[in-house]
CSV table of N, CA and C in Angstrom, one decimal:
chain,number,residue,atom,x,y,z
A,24,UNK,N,185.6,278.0,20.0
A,24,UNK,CA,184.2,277.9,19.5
A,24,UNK,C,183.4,279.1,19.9
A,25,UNK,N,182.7,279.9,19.2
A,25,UNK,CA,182.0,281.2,19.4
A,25,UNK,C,180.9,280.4,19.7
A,26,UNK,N,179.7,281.8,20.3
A,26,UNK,CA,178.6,281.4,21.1
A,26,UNK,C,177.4,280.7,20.3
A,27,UNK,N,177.7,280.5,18.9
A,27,UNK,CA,176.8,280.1,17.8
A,27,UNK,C,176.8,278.8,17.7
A,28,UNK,N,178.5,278.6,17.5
A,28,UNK,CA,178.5,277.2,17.0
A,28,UNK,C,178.5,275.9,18.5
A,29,UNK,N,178.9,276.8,19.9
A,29,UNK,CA,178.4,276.4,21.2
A,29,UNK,C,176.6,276.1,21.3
A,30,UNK,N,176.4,277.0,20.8
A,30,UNK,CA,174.6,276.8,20.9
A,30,UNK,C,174.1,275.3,20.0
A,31,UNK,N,174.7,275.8,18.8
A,31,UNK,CA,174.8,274.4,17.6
A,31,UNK,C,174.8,273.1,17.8
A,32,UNK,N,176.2,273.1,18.4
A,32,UNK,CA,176.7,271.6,19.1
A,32,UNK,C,175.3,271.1,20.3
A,33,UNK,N,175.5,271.6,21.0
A,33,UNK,CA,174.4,271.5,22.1
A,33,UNK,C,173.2,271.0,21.9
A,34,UNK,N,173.0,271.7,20.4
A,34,UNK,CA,171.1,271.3,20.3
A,34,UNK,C,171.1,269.8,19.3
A,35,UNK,N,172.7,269.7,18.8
A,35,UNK,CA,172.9,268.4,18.3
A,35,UNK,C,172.9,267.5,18.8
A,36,UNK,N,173.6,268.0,20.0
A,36,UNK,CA,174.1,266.4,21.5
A,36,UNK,C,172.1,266.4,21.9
A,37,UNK,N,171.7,267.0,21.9
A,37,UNK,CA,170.5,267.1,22.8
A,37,UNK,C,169.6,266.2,21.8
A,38,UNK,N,169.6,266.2,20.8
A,38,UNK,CA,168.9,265.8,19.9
A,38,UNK,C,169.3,263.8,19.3
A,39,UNK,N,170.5,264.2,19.4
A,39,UNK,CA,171.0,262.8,19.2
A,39,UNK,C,170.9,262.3,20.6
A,40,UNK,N,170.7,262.1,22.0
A,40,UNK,CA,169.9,262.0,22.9
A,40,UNK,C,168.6,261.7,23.0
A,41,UNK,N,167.8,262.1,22.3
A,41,UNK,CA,166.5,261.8,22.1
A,41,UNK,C,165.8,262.9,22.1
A,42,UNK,N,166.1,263.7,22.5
A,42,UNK,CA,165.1,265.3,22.2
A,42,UNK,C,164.3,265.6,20.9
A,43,UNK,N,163.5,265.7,20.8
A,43,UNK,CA,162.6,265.8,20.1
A,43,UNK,C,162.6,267.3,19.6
A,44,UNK,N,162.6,268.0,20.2
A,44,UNK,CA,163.0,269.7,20.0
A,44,UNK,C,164.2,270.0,21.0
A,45,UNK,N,164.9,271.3,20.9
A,45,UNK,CA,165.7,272.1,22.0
A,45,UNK,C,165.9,273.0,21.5
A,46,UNK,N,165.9,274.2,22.9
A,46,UNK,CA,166.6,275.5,22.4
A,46,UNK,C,167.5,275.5,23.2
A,47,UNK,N,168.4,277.0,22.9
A,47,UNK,CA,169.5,277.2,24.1
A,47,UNK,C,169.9,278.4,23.7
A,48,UNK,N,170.8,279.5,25.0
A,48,UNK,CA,170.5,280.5,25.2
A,48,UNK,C,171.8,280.5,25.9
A,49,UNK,N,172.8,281.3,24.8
A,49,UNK,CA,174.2,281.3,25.1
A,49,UNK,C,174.3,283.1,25.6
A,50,UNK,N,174.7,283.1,26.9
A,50,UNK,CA,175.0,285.3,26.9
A,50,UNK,C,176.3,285.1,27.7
A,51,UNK,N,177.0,286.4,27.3
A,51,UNK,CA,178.1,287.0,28.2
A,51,UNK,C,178.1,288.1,28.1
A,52,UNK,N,178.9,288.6,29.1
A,52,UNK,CA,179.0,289.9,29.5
A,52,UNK,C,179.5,290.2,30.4
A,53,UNK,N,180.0,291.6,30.6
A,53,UNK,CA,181.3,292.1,31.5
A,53,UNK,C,180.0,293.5,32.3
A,54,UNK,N,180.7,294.1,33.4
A,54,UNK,CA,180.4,295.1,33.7
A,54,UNK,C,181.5,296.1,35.0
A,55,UNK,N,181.5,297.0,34.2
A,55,UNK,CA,182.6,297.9,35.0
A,55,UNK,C,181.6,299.2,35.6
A,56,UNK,N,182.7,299.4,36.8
A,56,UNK,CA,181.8,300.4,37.5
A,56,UNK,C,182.8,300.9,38.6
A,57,UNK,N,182.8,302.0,38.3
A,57,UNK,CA,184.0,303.1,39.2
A,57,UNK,C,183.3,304.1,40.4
A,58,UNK,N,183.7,304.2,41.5
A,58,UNK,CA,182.8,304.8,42.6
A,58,UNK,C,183.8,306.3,42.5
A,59,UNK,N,183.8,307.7,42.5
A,59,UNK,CA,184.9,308.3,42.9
A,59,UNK,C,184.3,309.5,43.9
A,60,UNK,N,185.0,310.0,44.9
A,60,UNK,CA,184.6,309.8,45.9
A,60,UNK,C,185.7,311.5,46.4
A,61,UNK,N,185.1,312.6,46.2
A,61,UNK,CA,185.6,313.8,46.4
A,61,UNK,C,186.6,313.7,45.7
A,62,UNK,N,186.6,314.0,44.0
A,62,UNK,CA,187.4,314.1,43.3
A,62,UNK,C,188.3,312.6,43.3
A,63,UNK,N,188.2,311.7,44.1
A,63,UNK,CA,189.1,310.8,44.1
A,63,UNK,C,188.7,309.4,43.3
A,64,UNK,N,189.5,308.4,42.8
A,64,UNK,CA,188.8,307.5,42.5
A,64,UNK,C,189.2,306.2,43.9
A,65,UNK,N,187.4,306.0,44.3
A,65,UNK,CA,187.6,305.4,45.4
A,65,UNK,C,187.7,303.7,45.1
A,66,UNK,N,187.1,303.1,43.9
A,66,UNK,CA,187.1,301.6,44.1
A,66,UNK,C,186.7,301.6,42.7
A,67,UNK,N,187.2,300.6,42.1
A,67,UNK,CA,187.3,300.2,40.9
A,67,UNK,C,186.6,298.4,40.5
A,68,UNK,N,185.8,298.2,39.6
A,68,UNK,CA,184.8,297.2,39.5
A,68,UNK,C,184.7,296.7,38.3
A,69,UNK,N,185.6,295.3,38.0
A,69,UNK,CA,185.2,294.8,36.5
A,69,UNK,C,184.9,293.8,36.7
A,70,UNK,N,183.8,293.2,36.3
A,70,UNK,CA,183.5,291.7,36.4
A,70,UNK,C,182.7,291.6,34.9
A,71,UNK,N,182.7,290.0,34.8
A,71,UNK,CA,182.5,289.3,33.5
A,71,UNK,C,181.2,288.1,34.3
A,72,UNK,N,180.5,288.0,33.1
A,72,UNK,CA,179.6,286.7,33.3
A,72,UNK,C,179.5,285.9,32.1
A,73,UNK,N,179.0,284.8,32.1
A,73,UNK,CA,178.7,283.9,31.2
A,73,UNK,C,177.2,282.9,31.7
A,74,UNK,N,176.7,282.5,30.8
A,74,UNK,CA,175.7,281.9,31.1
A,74,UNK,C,174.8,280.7,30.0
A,75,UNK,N,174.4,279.7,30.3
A,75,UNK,CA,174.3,278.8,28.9
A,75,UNK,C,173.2,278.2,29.8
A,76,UNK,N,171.8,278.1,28.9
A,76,UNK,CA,170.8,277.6,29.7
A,76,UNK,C,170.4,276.3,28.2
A,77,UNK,N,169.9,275.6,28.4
A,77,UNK,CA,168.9,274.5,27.2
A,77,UNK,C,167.8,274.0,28.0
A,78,UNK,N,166.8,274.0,27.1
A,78,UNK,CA,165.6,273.3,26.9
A,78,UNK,C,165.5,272.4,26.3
A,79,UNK,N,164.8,270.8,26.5
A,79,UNK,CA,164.3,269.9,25.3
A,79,UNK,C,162.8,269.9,25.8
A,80,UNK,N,162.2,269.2,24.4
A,80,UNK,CA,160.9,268.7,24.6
A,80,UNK,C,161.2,266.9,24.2
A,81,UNK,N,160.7,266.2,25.0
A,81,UNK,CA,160.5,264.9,24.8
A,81,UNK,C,159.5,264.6,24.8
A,82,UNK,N,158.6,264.0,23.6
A,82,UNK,CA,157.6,263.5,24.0
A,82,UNK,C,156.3,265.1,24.1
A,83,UNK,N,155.5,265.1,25.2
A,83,UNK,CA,154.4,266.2,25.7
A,83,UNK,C,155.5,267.0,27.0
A,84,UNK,N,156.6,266.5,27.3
A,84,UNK,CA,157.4,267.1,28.4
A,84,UNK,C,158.6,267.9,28.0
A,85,UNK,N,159.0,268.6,29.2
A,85,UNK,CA,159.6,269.6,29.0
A,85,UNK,C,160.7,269.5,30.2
A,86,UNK,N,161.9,270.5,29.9
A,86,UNK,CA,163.0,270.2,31.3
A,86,UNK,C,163.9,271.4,30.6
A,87,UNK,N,164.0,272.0,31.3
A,87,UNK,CA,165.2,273.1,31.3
A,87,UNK,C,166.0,273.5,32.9
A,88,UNK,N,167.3,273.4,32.5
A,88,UNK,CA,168.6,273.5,32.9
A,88,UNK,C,169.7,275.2,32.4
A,89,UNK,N,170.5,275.5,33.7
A,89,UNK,CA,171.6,276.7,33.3
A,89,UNK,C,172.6,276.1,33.7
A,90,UNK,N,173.7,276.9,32.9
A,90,UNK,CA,175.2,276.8,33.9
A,90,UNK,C,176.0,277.7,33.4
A,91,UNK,N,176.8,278.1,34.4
A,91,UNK,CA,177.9,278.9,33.7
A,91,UNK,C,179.3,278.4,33.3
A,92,UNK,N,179.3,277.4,33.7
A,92,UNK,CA,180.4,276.3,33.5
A,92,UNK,C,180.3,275.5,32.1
A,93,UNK,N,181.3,276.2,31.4
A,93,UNK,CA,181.3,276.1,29.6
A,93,UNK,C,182.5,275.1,29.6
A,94,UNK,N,182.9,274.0,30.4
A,94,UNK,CA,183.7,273.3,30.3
A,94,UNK,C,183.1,271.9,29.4
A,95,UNK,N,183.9,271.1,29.0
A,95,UNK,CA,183.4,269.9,27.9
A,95,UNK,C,182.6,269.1,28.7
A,96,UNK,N,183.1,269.0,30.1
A,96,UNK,CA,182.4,268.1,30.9
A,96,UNK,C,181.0,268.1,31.4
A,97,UNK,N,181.2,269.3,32.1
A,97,UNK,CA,179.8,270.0,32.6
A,97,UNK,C,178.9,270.4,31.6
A,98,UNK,N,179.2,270.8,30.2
A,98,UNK,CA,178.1,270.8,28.8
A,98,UNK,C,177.5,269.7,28.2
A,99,UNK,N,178.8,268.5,28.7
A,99,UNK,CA,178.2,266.8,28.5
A,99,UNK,C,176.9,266.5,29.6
A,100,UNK,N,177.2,266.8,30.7
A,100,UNK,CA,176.7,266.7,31.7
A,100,UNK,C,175.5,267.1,31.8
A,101,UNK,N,175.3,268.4,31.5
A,101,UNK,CA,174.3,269.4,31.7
A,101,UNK,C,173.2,268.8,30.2
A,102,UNK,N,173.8,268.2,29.3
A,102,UNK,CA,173.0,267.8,27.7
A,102,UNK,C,172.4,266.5,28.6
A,103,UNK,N,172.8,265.4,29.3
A,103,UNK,CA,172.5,264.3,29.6
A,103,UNK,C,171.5,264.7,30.3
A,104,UNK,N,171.9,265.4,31.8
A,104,UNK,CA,171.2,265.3,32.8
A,104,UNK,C,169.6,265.9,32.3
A,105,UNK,N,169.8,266.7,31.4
A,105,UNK,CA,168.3,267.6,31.2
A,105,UNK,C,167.5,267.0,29.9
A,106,UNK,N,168.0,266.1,29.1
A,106,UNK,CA,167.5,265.1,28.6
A,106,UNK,C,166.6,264.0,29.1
A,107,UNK,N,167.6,263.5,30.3
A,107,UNK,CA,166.7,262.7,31.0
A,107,UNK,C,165.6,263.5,31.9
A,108,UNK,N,165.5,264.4,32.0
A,108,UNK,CA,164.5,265.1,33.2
A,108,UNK,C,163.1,264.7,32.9
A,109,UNK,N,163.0,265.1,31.8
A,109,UNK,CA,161.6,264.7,31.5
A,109,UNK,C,161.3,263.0,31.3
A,110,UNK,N,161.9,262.4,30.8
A,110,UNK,CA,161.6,261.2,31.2
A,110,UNK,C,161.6,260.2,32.5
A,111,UNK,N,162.3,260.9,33.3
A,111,UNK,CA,162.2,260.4,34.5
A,111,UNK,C,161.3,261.1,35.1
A,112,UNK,N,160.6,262.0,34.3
A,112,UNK,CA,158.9,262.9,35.6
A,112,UNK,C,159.6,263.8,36.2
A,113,UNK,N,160.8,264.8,35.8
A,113,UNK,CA,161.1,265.3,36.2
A,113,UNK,C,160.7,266.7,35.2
A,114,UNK,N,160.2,267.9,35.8
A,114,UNK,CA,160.2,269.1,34.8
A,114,UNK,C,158.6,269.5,34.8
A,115,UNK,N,158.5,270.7,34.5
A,115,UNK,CA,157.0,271.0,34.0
A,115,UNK,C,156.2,269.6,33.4
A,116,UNK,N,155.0,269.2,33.9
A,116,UNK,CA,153.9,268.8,33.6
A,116,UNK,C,154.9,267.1,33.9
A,117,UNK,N,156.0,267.1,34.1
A,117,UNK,CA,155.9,265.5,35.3
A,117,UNK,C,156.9,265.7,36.9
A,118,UNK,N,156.9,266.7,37.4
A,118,UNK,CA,157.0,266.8,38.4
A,118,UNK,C,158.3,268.1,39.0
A,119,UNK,N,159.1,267.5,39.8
A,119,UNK,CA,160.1,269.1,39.8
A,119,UNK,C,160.8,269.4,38.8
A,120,UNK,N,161.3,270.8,38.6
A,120,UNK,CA,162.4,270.8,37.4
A,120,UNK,C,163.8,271.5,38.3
A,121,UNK,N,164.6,271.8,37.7
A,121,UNK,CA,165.6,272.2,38.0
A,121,UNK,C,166.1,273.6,37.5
């Protein structure tokens, strides 16, 4: 599933949950970085990221959540738990957010 049709799903599950609106905000990215060090190459650096944040609005409330963990579980998880945020008074304008 590319980062489109991941964003898609997401704002579907959120919505069939009760969300009233949602966004979401799929990035990846790599970064390499070589140090060399009198002619030499001293240390070599490649790392990768991922990141998937959503928003809903319920109601006048609001709750946003991130994760880098793009597994089925933790995307179930992450649609539920931030769903409920705001109705439990959790989030901008009812209390902490996350």
């Amino acid at each position: 599933m590319d980062h489109r049709e991941l964003a898609q799903e997401l704002l579907s599950r959120a919505r069939a949950r009760g969300a009233d609106a949602a966004d979401a905000l799929v990035a990846q990215g790599t970064d390499f970085h070589a140090t060399v060090r009198k002619g030499e190459v001293e240390t070599l650096t490649d790392a990768g990221s991922k990141a998937l944040g959503l928003r809903v609005f319920v109601g006048r409330r609001t709750a946003s959540s991130y994760t880098s963990d793009f597994s089925k579980a933790a995307l179930e998880r992450l649609v539920g738990d931030v769903v409920e945020m705001p109705r439990d008074g959790r989030g901008p304008g009812g209390g902490a957010s996350r």
